Short mmCIF file of C-alpha atoms in Angstrom, two decimals:
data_model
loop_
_atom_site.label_atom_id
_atom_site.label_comp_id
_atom_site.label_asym_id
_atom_site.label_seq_id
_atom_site.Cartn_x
_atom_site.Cartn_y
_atom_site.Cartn_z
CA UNK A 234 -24.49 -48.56 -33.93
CA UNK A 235 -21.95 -50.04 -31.56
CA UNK A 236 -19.37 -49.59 -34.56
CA UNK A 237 -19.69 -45.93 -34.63
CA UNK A 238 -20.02 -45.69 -30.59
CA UNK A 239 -16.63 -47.92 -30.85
CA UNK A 240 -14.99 -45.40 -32.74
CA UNK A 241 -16.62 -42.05 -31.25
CA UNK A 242 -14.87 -43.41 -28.43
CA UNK A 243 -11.30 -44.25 -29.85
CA UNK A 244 -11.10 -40.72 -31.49
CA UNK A 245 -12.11 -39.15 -28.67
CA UNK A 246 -9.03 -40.66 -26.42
CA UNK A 247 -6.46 -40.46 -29.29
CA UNK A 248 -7.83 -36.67 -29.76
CA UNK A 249 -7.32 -36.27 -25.87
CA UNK A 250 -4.02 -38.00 -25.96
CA UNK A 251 -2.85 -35.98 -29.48
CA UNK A 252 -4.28 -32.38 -27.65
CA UNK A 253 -1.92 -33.19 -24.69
CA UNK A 254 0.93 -34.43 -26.64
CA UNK A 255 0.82 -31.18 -29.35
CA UNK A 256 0.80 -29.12 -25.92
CA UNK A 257 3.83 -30.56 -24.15
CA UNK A 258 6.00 -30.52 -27.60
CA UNK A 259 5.33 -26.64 -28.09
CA UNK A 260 6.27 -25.93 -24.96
CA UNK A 261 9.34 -28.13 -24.51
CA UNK A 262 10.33 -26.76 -27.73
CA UNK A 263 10.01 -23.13 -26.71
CA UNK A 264 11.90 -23.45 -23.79
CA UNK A 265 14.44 -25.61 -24.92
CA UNK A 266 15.45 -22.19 -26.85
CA UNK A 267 16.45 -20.76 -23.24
CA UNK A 268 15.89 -17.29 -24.59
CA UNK A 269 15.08 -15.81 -21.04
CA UNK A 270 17.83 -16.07 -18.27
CA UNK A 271 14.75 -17.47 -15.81
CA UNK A 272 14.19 -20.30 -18.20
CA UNK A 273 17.73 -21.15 -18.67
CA UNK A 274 18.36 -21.26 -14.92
CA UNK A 275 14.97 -23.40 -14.36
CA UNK A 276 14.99 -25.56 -17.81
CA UNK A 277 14.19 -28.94 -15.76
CA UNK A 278 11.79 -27.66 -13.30
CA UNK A 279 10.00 -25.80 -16.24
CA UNK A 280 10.04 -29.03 -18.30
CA UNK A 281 8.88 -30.94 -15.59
CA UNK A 282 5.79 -28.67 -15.07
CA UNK A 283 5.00 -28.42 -18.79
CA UNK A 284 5.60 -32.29 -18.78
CA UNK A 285 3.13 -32.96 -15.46
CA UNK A 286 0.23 -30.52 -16.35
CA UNK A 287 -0.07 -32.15 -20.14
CA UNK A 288 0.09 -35.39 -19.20
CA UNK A 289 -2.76 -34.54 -16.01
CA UNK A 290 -4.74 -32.73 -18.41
CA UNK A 291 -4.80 -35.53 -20.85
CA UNK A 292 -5.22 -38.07 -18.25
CA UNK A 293 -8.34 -36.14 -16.55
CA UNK A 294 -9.88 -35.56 -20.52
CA UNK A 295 -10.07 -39.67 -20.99
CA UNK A 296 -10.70 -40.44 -17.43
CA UNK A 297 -14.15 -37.62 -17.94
CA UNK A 298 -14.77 -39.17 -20.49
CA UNK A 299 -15.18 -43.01 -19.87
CA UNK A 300 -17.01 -41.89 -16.78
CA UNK A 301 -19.42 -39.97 -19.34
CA UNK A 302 -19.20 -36.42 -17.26
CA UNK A 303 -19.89 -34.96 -20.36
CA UNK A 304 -19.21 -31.40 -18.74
CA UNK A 305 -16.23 -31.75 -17.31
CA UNK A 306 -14.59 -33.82 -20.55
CA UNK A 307 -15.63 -30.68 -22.93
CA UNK A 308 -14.27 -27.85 -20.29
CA UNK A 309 -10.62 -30.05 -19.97
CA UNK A 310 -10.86 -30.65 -23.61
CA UNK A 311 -11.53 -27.30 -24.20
CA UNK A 312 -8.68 -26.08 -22.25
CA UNK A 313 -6.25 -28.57 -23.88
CA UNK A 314 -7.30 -26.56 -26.98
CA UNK A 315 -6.54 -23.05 -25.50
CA UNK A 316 -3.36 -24.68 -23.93
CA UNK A 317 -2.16 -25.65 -27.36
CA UNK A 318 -2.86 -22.14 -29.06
CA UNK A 319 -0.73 -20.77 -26.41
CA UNK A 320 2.27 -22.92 -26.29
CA UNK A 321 2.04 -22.81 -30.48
CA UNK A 322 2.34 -18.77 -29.86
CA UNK A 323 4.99 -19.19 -27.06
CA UNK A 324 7.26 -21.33 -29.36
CA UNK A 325 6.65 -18.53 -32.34
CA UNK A 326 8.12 -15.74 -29.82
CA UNK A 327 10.82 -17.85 -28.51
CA UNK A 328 12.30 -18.98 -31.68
CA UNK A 329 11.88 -15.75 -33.66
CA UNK A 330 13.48 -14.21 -30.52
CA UNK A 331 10.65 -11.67 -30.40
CA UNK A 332 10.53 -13.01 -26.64
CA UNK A 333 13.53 -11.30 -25.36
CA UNK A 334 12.66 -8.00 -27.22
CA UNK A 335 9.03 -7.80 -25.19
CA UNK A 336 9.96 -8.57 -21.69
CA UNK A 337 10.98 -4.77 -20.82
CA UNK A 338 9.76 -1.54 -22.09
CA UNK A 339 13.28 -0.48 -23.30
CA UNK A 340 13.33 -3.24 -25.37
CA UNK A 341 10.22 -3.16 -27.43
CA UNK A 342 11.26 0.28 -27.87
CA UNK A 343 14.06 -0.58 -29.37
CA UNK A 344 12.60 -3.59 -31.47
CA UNK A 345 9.79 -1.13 -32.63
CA UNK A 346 12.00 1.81 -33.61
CA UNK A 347 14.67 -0.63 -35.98
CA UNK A 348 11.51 -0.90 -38.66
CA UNK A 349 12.39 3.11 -39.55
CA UNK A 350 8.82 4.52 -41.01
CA UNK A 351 7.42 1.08 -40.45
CA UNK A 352 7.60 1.16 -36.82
CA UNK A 353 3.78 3.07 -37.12
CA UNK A 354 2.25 -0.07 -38.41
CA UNK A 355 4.07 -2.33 -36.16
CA UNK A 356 3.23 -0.57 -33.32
CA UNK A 357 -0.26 -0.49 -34.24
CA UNK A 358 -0.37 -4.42 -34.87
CA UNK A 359 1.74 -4.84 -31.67
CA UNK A 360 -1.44 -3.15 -29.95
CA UNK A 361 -3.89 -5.41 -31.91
CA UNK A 362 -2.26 -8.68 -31.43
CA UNK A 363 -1.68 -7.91 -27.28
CA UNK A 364 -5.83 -7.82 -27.35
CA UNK A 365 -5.82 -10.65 -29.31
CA UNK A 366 -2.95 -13.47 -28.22
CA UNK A 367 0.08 -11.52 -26.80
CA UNK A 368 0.66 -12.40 -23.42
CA UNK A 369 2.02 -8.58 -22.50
CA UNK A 370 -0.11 -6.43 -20.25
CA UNK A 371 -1.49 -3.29 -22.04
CA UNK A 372 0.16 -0.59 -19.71
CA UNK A 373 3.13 -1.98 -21.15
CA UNK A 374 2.51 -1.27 -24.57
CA UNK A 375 1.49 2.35 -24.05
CA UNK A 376 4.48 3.01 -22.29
CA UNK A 377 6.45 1.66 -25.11
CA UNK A 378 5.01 3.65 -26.70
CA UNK A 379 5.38 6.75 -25.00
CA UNK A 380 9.04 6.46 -24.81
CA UNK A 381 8.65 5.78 -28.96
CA UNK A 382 6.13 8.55 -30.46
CA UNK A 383 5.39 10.77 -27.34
CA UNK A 384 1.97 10.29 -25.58
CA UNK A 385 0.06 11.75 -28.07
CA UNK A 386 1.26 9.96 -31.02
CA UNK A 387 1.08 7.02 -28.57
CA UNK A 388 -2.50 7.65 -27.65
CA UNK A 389 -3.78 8.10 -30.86
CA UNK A 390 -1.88 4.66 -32.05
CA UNK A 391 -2.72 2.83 -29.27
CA UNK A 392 -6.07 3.37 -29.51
CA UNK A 393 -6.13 2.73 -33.26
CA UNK A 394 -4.61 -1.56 -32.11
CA UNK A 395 -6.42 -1.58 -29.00
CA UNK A 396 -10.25 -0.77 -30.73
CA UNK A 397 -9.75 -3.04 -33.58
CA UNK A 398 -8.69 -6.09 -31.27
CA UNK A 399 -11.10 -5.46 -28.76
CA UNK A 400 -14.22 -5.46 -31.86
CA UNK A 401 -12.44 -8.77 -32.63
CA UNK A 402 -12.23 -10.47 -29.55
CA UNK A 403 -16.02 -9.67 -29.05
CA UNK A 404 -16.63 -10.91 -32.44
CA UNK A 405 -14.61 -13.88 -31.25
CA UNK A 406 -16.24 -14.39 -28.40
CA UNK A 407 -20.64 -13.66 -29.71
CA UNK A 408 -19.65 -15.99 -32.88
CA UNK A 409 -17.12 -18.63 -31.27
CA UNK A 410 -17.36 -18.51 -27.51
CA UNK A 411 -20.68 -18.85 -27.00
CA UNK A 412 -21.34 -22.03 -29.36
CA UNK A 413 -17.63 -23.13 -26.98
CA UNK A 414 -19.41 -22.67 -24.03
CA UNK A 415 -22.55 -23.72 -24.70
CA UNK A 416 -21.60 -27.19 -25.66
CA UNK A 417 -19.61 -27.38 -22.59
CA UNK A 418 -22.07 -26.47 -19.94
CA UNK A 419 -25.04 -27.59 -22.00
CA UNK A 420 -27.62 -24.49 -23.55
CA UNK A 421 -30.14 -24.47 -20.78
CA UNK A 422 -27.30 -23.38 -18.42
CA UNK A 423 -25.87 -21.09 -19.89
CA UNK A 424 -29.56 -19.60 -20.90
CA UNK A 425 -29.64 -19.50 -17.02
CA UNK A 426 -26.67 -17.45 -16.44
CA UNK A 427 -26.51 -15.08 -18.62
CA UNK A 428 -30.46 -14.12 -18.12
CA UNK A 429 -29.19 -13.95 -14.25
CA UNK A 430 -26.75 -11.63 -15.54
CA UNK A 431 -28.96 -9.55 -17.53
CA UNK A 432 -29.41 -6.29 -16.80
CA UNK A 433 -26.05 -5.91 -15.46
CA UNK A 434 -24.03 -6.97 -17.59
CA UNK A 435 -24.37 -3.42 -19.44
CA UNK A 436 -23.07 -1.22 -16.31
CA UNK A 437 -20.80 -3.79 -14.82
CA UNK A 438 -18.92 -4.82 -17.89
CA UNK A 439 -19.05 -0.72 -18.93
CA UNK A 440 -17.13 0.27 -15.26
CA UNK A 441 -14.41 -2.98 -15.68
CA UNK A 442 -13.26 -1.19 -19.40
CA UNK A 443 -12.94 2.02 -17.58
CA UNK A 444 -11.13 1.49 -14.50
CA UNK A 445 -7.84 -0.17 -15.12
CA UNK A 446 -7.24 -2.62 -13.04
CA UNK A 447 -9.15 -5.26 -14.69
CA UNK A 448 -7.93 -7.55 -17.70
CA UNK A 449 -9.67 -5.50 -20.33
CA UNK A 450 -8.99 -8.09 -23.34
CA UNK A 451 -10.47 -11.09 -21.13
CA UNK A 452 -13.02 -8.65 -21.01
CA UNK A 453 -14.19 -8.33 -24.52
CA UNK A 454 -14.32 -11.82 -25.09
CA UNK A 455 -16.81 -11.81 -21.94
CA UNK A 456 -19.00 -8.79 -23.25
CA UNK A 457 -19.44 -11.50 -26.92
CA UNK A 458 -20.73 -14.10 -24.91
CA UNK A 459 -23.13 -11.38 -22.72
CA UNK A 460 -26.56 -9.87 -23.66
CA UNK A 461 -24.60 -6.84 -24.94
CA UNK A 462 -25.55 -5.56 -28.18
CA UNK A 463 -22.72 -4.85 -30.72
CA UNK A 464 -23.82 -0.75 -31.07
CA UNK A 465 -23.90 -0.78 -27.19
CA UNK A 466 -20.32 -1.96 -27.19
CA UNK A 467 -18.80 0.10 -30.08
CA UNK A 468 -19.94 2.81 -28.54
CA UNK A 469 -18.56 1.70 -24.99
CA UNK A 470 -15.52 0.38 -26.20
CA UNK A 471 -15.07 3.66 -28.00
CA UNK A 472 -15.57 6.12 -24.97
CA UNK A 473 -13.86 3.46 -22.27
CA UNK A 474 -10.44 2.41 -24.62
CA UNK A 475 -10.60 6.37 -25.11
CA UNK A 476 -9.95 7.19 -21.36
CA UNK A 477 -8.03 4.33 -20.55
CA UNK A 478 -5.26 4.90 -23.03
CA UNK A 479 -4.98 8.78 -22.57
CA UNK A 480 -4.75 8.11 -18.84
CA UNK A 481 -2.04 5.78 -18.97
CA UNK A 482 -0.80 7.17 -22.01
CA UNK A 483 0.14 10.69 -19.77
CA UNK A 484 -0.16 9.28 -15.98
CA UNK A 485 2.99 7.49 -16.83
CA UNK A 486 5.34 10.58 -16.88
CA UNK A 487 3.39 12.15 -14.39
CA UNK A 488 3.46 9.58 -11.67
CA UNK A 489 7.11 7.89 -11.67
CA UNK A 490 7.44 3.89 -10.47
CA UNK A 491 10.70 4.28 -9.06
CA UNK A 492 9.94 7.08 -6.31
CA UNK A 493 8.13 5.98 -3.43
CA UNK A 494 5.56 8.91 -3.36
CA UNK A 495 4.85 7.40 -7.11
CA UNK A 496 4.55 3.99 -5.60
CA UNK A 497 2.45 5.10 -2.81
CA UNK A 498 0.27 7.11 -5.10
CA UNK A 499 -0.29 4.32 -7.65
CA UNK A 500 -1.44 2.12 -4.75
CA UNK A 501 -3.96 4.26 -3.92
CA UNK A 502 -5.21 4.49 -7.09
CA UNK A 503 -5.56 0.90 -7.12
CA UNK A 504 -7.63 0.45 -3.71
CA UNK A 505 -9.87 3.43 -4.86
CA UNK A 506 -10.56 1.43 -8.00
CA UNK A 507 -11.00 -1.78 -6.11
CA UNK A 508 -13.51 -0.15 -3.69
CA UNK A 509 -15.34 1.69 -6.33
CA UNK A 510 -16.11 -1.38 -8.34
CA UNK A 511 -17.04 -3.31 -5.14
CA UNK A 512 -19.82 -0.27 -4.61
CA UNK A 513 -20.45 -0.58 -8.12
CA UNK A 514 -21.16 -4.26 -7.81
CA UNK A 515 -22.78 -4.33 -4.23
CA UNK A 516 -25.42 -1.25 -5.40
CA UNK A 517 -25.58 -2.30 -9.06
CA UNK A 518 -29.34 -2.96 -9.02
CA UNK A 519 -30.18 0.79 -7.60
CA UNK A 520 -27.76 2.09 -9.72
CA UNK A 521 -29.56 0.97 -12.55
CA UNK A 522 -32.75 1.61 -11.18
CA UNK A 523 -31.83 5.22 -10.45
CA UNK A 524 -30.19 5.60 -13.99
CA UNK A 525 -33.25 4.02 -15.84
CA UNK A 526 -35.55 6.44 -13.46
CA UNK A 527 -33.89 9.63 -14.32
CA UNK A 528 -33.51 8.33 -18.11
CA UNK A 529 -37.76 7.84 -18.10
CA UNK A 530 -37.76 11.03 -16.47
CA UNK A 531 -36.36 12.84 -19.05
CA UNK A 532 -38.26 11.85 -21.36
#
């Protein structure tokens, strides 16, 4: 018994310490390609901070550990995981070069657009991946493509990449998260939560996919680990990716960044947003009393 405790404890460390070390190599490796001019100019202090947050997280996972807070170990181990997905995918983008061609609109235009009839399909896996892994923000897809197929073409793409990542990200997170987060937090927690949450998880989650100032893609891994059903959410995701994309899609020509009426008007968009889903979330219980009411009433 102490034999396998003895070595459930070495493999943990070394996994820790291997986590960490995987992490820091990625990254280093990435940026030692100095494909952006803000990584060639800051190469050290970038190194340093790669260098400092592996080696803390690594540190912190072991130190959890041997103190056996189970909960914290798992979340920093956890996030060692994550970490390591995303400096694997940041090393793919620098060394392919596929780093420089996403960092403006112009330039994934261009990147797109060399693939001649295959630019379609690219575009369309561009728009599934950015759900998925890609770091990008979505409004910056849809204007790419804009400026590529027009904003219908564009809408009808988009939403084509952008439905199919979001079903998969909820997939990912009812099939993967959940069991992820339930073994860090422990079942009975996270039972707690999410019956806290339930009953407004439905409306709340269903107003963050339509107003746009909220991280969407976190978002669908969220809605897998909530009490949302998966016809609820094809059906949401449907109607909410929809608007979303045909807004941006044709707001973008209609309300310029570079004029300051265009900046002034965007900004308002945003504090309407941020005040309606602050009502939203204040009022959320009468709101769904008051929908449920006039629901029973018609029937």
């Amino acid at each position: 018994m102490k034999v396998n405790t003895g070595l459930k404890n070495t493999f943990n460390i070394l996994a820790a310490v291997l986590f960490s070390t995987v992490a820091f190599v990625f990254t280093a490796y990435g940026l030692s390609y100095k494909s952006l001019p803000f990584i060639s100019e800051h190469f050290m202090l970038l190194l340093s901070i790669a260098a400092a947050v592996t080696f803390l997280l690594g540190l912190l996972c072991i130190i959890f550990y041997v103190f056996n807070l189970q909960a914290l170990f798992r979340l920093v181990f956890c996030t060692l995981i994550f970490l390591d997905i995303g400096a694997a995918v940041f090393f793919a983008i620098c060394a392919t070069g596929l780093i420089t061609k996403i960092n403006s609109i112009q330039a994934l235009r261009d990147y797109i657009a060399d693939f001649g009839s295959w630019a379609v399909v690219l575009y369309i896996l561009f728009c599934f991946l950015q759900v998925i892994i890609l770091p990008v923000p979505g409004s910056i897809a849809v204007a790419a493509g804009v400026a590529l197929f027009g904003p219908l073409k564009c809408t009808l793409y988009s939403f084509i990449g952008i439905v199919l990542g979001s079903v998969v990200a909820f997939a990912i997170g009812r099939w993967v998260g959940y069991k992820a987060v339930k073994w860090i937090v422990g079942e009975d927690t996270l039972e707690k939560w999410l019956k806290k949450l339930k009953g407004k998880d439905y409306l709340i989650l269903s107003i963050m996919f339509l107003l746009p100032m909220f991280p969407d893609d976190v978002l669908c891994f969220i809605a897998g680990l909530s009490s949302m059903s998966w016809p609820f959410f094809l059906v949401m995701i449907v109607i909410t990716r929809a608007i979303s994309v045909v807004t941006t899609a044709y707001s973008i020509g209609l309300i310029p960044f570079n004029t300051w009426w265009g900046i002034l008007i965007w900004v308002l968009i945003a504090v309407i947003i941020l005040v309606a889903f602050w009502l939203v979330w204040k009022y959320s219980d009468k709101i769904d009393k008051f929908i449920k009411t006039k629901l029973k009433l018609k029937r």
